[in-house]
Amino acid sequence: MTLPRVIGHRGAAAVAPENTLAGLRRAKALGASWVELDVRLTRDQCPVLMHDARIDRTTDGAGLLAELAFAELRALDAGAWFGEEFRGEPVPSLAETVAELGRLDLGAIFELKPAPGQSAATARAVVAVLARHWPPHLPPPMLSSFDGAALAVAHRAAPGLDRALAVGAVPKDWREQVVTLGCAALHADARALDAATIAAVAARLPLFAYTVNEPEPARALTAWGAAAIFTDRPDLIISAIEHT
Ligand code: G3P
Ligand code: MG
């Protein structure tokens, strides 16, 4: 597993609408070589990029993503809420996303965000798209999730892909969880991290910290041993830690 120390969070979420193709292009322009993207299933089981269970915050629609068919979702605007220059930006399918990543030469972590009862379906749908469409010239993607059941299914469906367990604060039983799920990394909330916790985890496997948009905490987390930082501002954080 060779990842950069800075990963664009939801693309480059401070400067372009999150989880959109425009966001991927902006992340690349700002110097990112990998991005993190959130994946959910539509009602008709199409994997698409979306953080929230509801579409209200990041589109001009309303309701639960899991209750919309892909064709219905496609009629919505996922860019104008962020800025007029992004009007017309759609919610991308995972397949479209993968094609754009290939054009941009960007690596990716796909965070599985299953709706209740959809852990296995989400993992299988994402693995199926990646198996079919992942550009061979890119490094293999990483799968992550807060949902252990989704990671377990991903493990069986795509044993060759690295997986990461996402957590808020690092739980007491993190060792057991990463062993059980065969995880290659732990993704933890930066606000709940300290030097001792990072050192304990980093002695066992890489720890990635989310979401850090200020130079000073990014430098501190890196100095304490965090392997990578998720950030909405890749340009700022790359320049903050490039000489550390
Ligand atoms: O995977 C790291 C991070 O993206 C987890 O939090 O809520 O931004 O998806 P969230
Ligand atoms: Mg995420």
PDB file of N, CA and C in Angstrom, residues 2-63:
ATOM      1  N   THR A   2       0.872   1.986  -1.089  1.00  0.00           N
ATOM      2  CA  THR A   2       1.652   3.225  -1.143  1.00  0.00           C
ATOM      3  C   THR A   2       0.709   4.370  -1.438  1.00  0.00           C
ATOM      4  N   LEU A   3       0.402   5.119  -0.404  1.00  0.00           N
ATOM      5  CA  LEU A   3      -0.488   6.272  -0.576  1.00  0.00           C
ATOM      6  C   LEU A   3       0.265   7.550  -0.240  1.00  0.00           C
ATOM      7  N   PRO A   4      -0.193   8.673  -0.799  1.00  0.00           N
ATOM      8  CA  PRO A   4       0.447   9.942  -0.454  1.00  0.00           C
ATOM      9  C   PRO A   4       0.067  10.348   0.973  1.00  0.00           C
ATOM     10  N   ARG A   5       0.718  11.353   1.484  1.00  0.00           N
ATOM     11  CA  ARG A   5       0.442  11.785   2.858  1.00  0.00           C
ATOM     12  C   ARG A   5      -0.777  12.706   2.934  1.00  0.00           C
ATOM     13  N   VAL A   6      -1.235  13.174   1.764  1.00  0.00           N
ATOM     14  CA  VAL A   6      -2.399  14.067   1.743  1.00  0.00           C
ATOM     15  C   VAL A   6      -3.433  13.508   0.767  1.00  0.00           C
ATOM     16  N   ILE A   7      -4.676  13.376   1.244  1.00  0.00           N
ATOM     17  CA  ILE A   7      -5.760  12.798   0.439  1.00  0.00           C
ATOM     18  C   ILE A   7      -6.908  13.803   0.380  1.00  0.00           C
ATOM     19  N   GLY A   8      -7.337  14.122  -0.809  1.00  0.00           N
ATOM     20  CA  GLY A   8      -8.435  15.088  -0.979  1.00  0.00           C
ATOM     21  C   GLY A   8      -9.735  14.496  -0.440  1.00  0.00           C
ATOM     22  N   HIS A   9     -10.357  15.196   0.512  1.00  0.00           N
ATOM     23  CA  HIS A   9     -11.543  14.680   1.193  1.00  0.00           C
ATOM     24  C   HIS A   9     -12.799  15.031   0.405  1.00  0.00           C
ATOM     25  N   ARG A  10     -13.571  14.030   0.024  1.00  0.00           N
ATOM     26  CA  ARG A  10     -14.768  14.176  -0.829  1.00  0.00           C
ATOM     27  C   ARG A  10     -14.391  14.921  -2.122  1.00  0.00           C
ATOM     28  N   GLY A  11     -13.161  14.746  -2.568  1.00  0.00           N
ATOM     29  CA  GLY A  11     -12.612  15.515  -3.689  1.00  0.00           C
ATOM     30  C   GLY A  11     -11.743  16.614  -3.091  1.00  0.00           C
ATOM     31  N   ALA A  12     -12.264  17.823  -3.133  1.00  0.00           N
ATOM     32  CA  ALA A  12     -11.598  18.966  -2.475  1.00  0.00           C
ATOM     33  C   ALA A  12     -12.737  19.828  -1.927  1.00  0.00           C
ATOM     34  N   ALA A  13     -13.358  19.333  -0.836  1.00  0.00           N
ATOM     35  CA  ALA A  13     -14.696  19.806  -0.455  1.00  0.00           C
ATOM     36  C   ALA A  13     -14.770  21.270  -0.011  1.00  0.00           C
ATOM     37  N   ALA A  14     -13.616  21.898   0.247  1.00  0.00           N
ATOM     38  CA  ALA A  14     -13.679  23.320   0.612  1.00  0.00           C
ATOM     39  C   ALA A  14     -13.735  24.225  -0.607  1.00  0.00           C
ATOM     40  N   VAL A  15     -13.375  23.705  -1.757  1.00  0.00           N
ATOM     41  CA  VAL A  15     -13.240  24.563  -2.936  1.00  0.00           C
ATOM     42  C   VAL A  15     -14.083  24.126  -4.131  1.00  0.00           C
ATOM     43  N   ALA A  16     -14.760  22.997  -4.018  1.00  0.00           N
ATOM     44  CA  ALA A  16     -15.641  22.518  -5.094  1.00  0.00           C
ATOM     45  C   ALA A  16     -16.696  21.624  -4.451  1.00  0.00           C
ATOM     46  N   PRO A  17     -17.862  21.488  -5.072  1.00  0.00           N
ATOM     47  CA  PRO A  17     -18.905  20.666  -4.448  1.00  0.00           C
ATOM     48  C   PRO A  17     -18.416  19.232  -4.219  1.00  0.00           C
ATOM     49  N   GLU A  18     -18.635  18.758  -2.984  1.00  0.00           N
ATOM     50  CA  GLU A  18     -18.127  17.443  -2.593  1.00  0.00           C
ATOM     51  C   GLU A  18     -18.714  16.325  -3.447  1.00  0.00           C
ATOM     52  N   ASN A  19     -17.897  15.268  -3.629  1.00  0.00           N
ATOM     53  CA  ASN A  19     -18.367  14.063  -4.319  1.00  0.00           C
ATOM     54  C   ASN A  19     -18.952  14.344  -5.699  1.00  0.00           C
ATOM     55  N   THR A  20     -18.295  15.249  -6.435  1.00  0.00           N
ATOM     56  CA  THR A  20     -18.677  15.493  -7.838  1.00  0.00           C
ATOM     57  C   THR A  20     -17.434  15.358  -8.727  1.00  0.00           C
ATOM     58  N   LEU A  21     -17.670  15.240 -10.031  1.00  0.00           N
ATOM     59  CA  LEU A  21     -16.536  15.156 -10.958  1.00  0.00           C
ATOM     60  C   LEU A  21     -15.775  16.476 -10.985  1.00  0.00           C
ATOM     61  N   ALA A  22     -16.479  17.590 -10.832  1.00  0.00           N
ATOM     62  CA  ALA A  22     -15.794  18.887 -10.751  1.00  0.00           C
ATOM     63  C   ALA A  22     -14.866  18.915  -9.546  1.00  0.00           C
ATOM     64  N   GLY A  23     -15.291  18.279  -8.467  1.00  0.00           N
ATOM     65  CA  GLY A  23     -14.462  18.205  -7.268  1.00  0.00           C
ATOM     66  C   GLY A  23     -13.190  17.388  -7.506  1.00  0.00           C
ATOM     67  N   LEU A  24     -13.307  16.333  -8.296  1.00  0.00           N
ATOM     68  CA  LEU A  24     -12.110  15.542  -8.631  1.00  0.00           C
ATOM     69  C   LEU A  24     -11.123  16.385  -9.414  1.00  0.00           C
ATOM     70  N   ARG A  25     -11.642  17.115 -10.394  1.00  0.00           N
ATOM     71  CA  ARG A  25     -10.760  17.943 -11.230  1.00  0.00           C
ATOM     72  C   ARG A  25     -10.086  19.019 -10.388  1.00  0.00           C
ATOM     73  N   ARG A  26     -10.829  19.591  -9.447  1.00  0.00           N
ATOM     74  CA  ARG A  26     -10.256  20.625  -8.595  1.00  0.00           C
ATOM     75  C   ARG A  26      -9.191  20.035  -7.667  1.00  0.00           C
ATOM     76  N   ALA A  27      -9.482  18.851  -7.132  1.00  0.00           N
ATOM     77  CA  ALA A  27      -8.489  18.196  -6.267  1.00  0.00           C
ATOM     78  C   ALA A  27      -7.183  17.970  -7.021  1.00  0.00           C
ATOM     79  N   LYS A  28      -7.307  17.503  -8.250  1.00  0.00           N
ATOM     80  CA  LYS A  28      -6.110  17.266  -9.065  1.00  0.00           C
ATOM     81  C   LYS A  28      -5.373  18.579  -9.318  1.00  0.00           C
ATOM     82  N   ALA A  29      -6.115  19.606  -9.653  1.00  0.00           N
ATOM     83  CA  ALA A  29      -5.484  20.908  -9.934  1.00  0.00           C
ATOM     84  C   ALA A  29      -4.775  21.458  -8.703  1.00  0.00           C
ATOM     85  N   LEU A  30      -5.255  21.091  -7.525  1.00  0.00           N
ATOM     86  CA  LEU A  30      -4.647  21.582  -6.281  1.00  0.00           C
ATOM     87  C   LEU A  30      -3.513  20.683  -5.790  1.00  0.00           C
ATOM     88  N   GLY A  31      -3.149  19.687  -6.578  1.00  0.00           N
ATOM     89  CA  GLY A  31      -1.964  18.899  -6.250  1.00  0.00           C
ATOM     90  C   GLY A  31      -2.230  17.547  -5.627  1.00  0.00           C
ATOM     91  N   ALA A  32      -3.505  17.190  -5.416  1.00  0.00           N
ATOM     92  CA  ALA A  32      -3.792  15.874  -4.824  1.00  0.00           C
ATOM     93  C   ALA A  32      -3.451  14.765  -5.831  1.00  0.00           C
ATOM     94  N   SER A  33      -2.976  13.627  -5.324  1.00  0.00           N
ATOM     95  CA  SER A  33      -2.795  12.461  -6.195  1.00  0.00           C
ATOM     96  C   SER A  33      -3.757  11.330  -5.823  1.00  0.00           C
ATOM     97  N   TRP A  34      -4.414  11.473  -4.643  1.00  0.00           N
ATOM     98  CA  TRP A  34      -5.480  10.547  -4.226  1.00  0.00           C
ATOM     99  C   TRP A  34      -6.628  11.366  -3.639  1.00  0.00           C
ATOM    100  N   VAL A  35      -7.833  10.815  -3.766  1.00  0.00           N
ATOM    101  CA  VAL A  35      -9.012  11.430  -3.156  1.00  0.00           C
ATOM    102  C   VAL A  35      -9.810  10.369  -2.403  1.00  0.00           C
ATOM    103  N   GLU A  36     -10.603  10.854  -1.460  1.00  0.00           N
ATOM    104  CA  GLU A  36     -11.551  10.003  -0.736  1.00  0.00           C
ATOM    105  C   GLU A  36     -12.942  10.402  -1.189  1.00  0.00           C
ATOM    106  N   LEU A  37     -13.792   9.392  -1.473  1.00  0.00           N
ATOM    107  CA  LEU A  37     -15.143   9.651  -1.979  1.00  0.00           C
ATOM    108  C   LEU A  37     -16.129   8.740  -1.251  1.00  0.00           C
ATOM    109  N   ASP A  38     -17.325   9.256  -0.998  1.00  0.00           N
ATOM    110  CA  ASP A  38     -18.347   8.486  -0.282  1.00  0.00           C
ATOM    111  C   ASP A  38     -19.293   7.844  -1.291  1.00  0.00           C
ATOM    112  N   VAL A  39     -19.636   6.582  -1.049  1.00  0.00           N
ATOM    113  CA  VAL A  39     -20.483   5.855  -2.010  1.00  0.00           C
ATOM    114  C   VAL A  39     -21.728   5.304  -1.325  1.00  0.00           C
ATOM    115  N   ARG A  40     -22.859   5.536  -1.950  1.00  0.00           N
ATOM    116  CA  ARG A  40     -24.165   5.010  -1.501  1.00  0.00           C
ATOM    117  C   ARG A  40     -24.903   4.403  -2.684  1.00  0.00           C
ATOM    118  N   LEU A  41     -25.912   3.606  -2.371  1.00  0.00           N
ATOM    119  CA  LEU A  41     -26.735   2.984  -3.418  1.00  0.00           C
ATOM    120  C   LEU A  41     -28.048   3.719  -3.600  1.00  0.00           C
ATOM    121  N   THR A  42     -28.437   3.890  -4.867  1.00  0.00           N
ATOM    122  CA  THR A  42     -29.785   4.382  -5.171  1.00  0.00           C
ATOM    123  C   THR A  42     -30.794   3.253  -4.969  1.00  0.00           C
ATOM    124  N   ARG A  43     -32.069   3.591  -5.128  1.00  0.00           N
ATOM    125  CA  ARG A  43     -33.117   2.564  -4.960  1.00  0.00           C
ATOM    126  C   ARG A  43     -32.907   1.397  -5.910  1.00  0.00           C
ATOM    127  N   ASP A  44     -32.428   1.718  -7.136  1.00  0.00           N
ATOM    128  CA  ASP A  44     -32.184   0.655  -8.121  1.00  0.00           C
ATOM    129  C   ASP A  44     -30.742   0.138  -8.056  1.00  0.00           C
ATOM    130  N   GLN A  45     -30.126   0.292  -6.885  1.00  0.00           N
ATOM    131  CA  GLN A  45     -28.844  -0.372  -6.575  1.00  0.00           C
ATOM    132  C   GLN A  45     -27.671   0.134  -7.419  1.00  0.00           C
ATOM    133  N   CYS A  46     -27.756   1.382  -7.849  1.00  0.00           N
ATOM    134  CA  CYS A  46     -26.636   1.975  -8.586  1.00  0.00           C
ATOM    135  C   CYS A  46     -25.725   2.690  -7.588  1.00  0.00           C
ATOM    136  N   PRO A  47     -24.442   2.357  -7.511  1.00  0.00           N
ATOM    137  CA  PRO A  47     -23.556   3.093  -6.614  1.00  0.00           C
ATOM    138  C   PRO A  47     -23.254   4.490  -7.165  1.00  0.00           C
ATOM    139  N   VAL A  48     -23.451   5.475  -6.301  1.00  0.00           N
ATOM    140  CA  VAL A  48     -23.231   6.886  -6.684  1.00  0.00           C
ATOM    141  C   VAL A  48     -22.448   7.575  -5.556  1.00  0.00           C
ATOM    142  N   LEU A  49     -21.902   8.752  -5.872  1.00  0.00           N
ATOM    143  CA  LEU A  49     -21.176   9.514  -4.860  1.00  0.00           C
ATOM    144  C   LEU A  49     -22.149  10.397  -4.082  1.00  0.00           C
ATOM    145  N   MET A  50     -22.179  10.208  -2.764  1.00  0.00           N
ATOM    146  CA  MET A  50     -23.041  11.022  -1.888  1.00  0.00           C
ATOM    147  C   MET A  50     -22.614  10.763  -0.451  1.00  0.00           C
ATOM    148  N   HIS A  51     -22.466  11.817   0.307  1.00  0.00           N
ATOM    149  CA  HIS A  51     -22.092  11.646   1.716  1.00  0.00           C
ATOM    150  C   HIS A  51     -23.296  11.347   2.594  1.00  0.00           C
ATOM    151  N   ASP A  52     -24.302  12.210   2.544  1.00  0.00           N
ATOM    152  CA  ASP A  52     -25.430  12.105   3.472  1.00  0.00           C
ATOM    153  C   ASP A  52     -26.430  11.045   3.008  1.00  0.00           C
ATOM    154  N   ALA A  53     -27.189  10.507   3.949  1.00  0.00           N
ATOM    155  CA  ALA A  53     -28.294   9.615   3.579  1.00  0.00           C
ATOM    156  C   ALA A  53     -29.361  10.387   2.795  1.00  0.00           C
ATOM    157  N   ARG A  54     -29.536  11.670   3.148  1.00  0.00           N
ATOM    158  CA  ARG A  54     -30.516  12.514   2.455  1.00  0.00           C
ATOM    159  C   ARG A  54     -29.807  13.363   1.404  1.00  0.00           C
ATOM    160  N   ILE A  55     -30.531  13.714   0.364  1.00  0.00           N
ATOM    161  CA  ILE A  55     -29.933  14.494  -0.721  1.00  0.00           C
ATOM    162  C   ILE A  55     -30.089  16.000  -0.510  1.00  0.00           C
ATOM    163  N   ASP A  56     -30.758  16.387   0.579  1.00  0.00           N
ATOM    164  CA  ASP A  56     -31.138  17.794   0.769  1.00  0.00           C
ATOM    165  C   ASP A  56     -29.962  18.767   0.789  1.00  0.00           C
ATOM    166  N   ARG A  57     -28.901  18.430   1.493  1.00  0.00           N
ATOM    167  CA  ARG A  57     -27.804  19.380   1.695  1.00  0.00           C
ATOM    168  C   ARG A  57     -27.010  19.632   0.420  1.00  0.00           C
ATOM    169  N   THR A  58     -26.826  18.611  -0.418  1.00  0.00           N
ATOM    170  CA  THR A  58     -25.894  18.749  -1.538  1.00  0.00           C
ATOM    171  C   THR A  58     -26.556  18.681  -2.917  1.00  0.00           C
ATOM    172  N   THR A  59     -27.890  18.719  -2.944  1.00  0.00           N
ATOM    173  CA  THR A  59     -28.568  18.812  -4.248  1.00  0.00           C
ATOM    174  C   THR A  59     -29.754  19.764  -4.095  1.00  0.00           C
ATOM    175  N   ASP A  60     -30.429  20.019  -5.204  1.00  0.00           N
ATOM    176  CA  ASP A  60     -31.632  20.854  -5.142  1.00  0.00           C
ATOM    177  C   ASP A  60     -32.892  20.001  -4.942  1.00  0.00           C
ATOM    178  N   GLY A  61     -32.695  18.742  -4.555  1.00  0.00           N
ATOM    179  CA  GLY A  61     -33.829  17.870  -4.260  1.00  0.00           C
ATOM    180  C   GLY A  61     -33.989  17.663  -2.766  1.00  0.00           C
ATOM    181  N   ALA A  62     -34.884  16.752  -2.406  1.00  0.00           N
ATOM    182  CA  ALA A  62     -35.123  16.454  -0.990  1.00  0.00           C
ATOM    183  C   ALA A  62     -35.478  14.983  -0.851  1.00  0.00           C
ATOM    184  N   GLY A  63     -35.133  14.413   0.320  1.00  0.00           N
ATOM    185  CA  GLY A  63     -35.507  13.028   0.602  1.00  0.00           C
ATOM    186  C   GLY A  63     -34.297  12.120   0.731  1.00  0.00           C
TER     187      GLY A  63
END
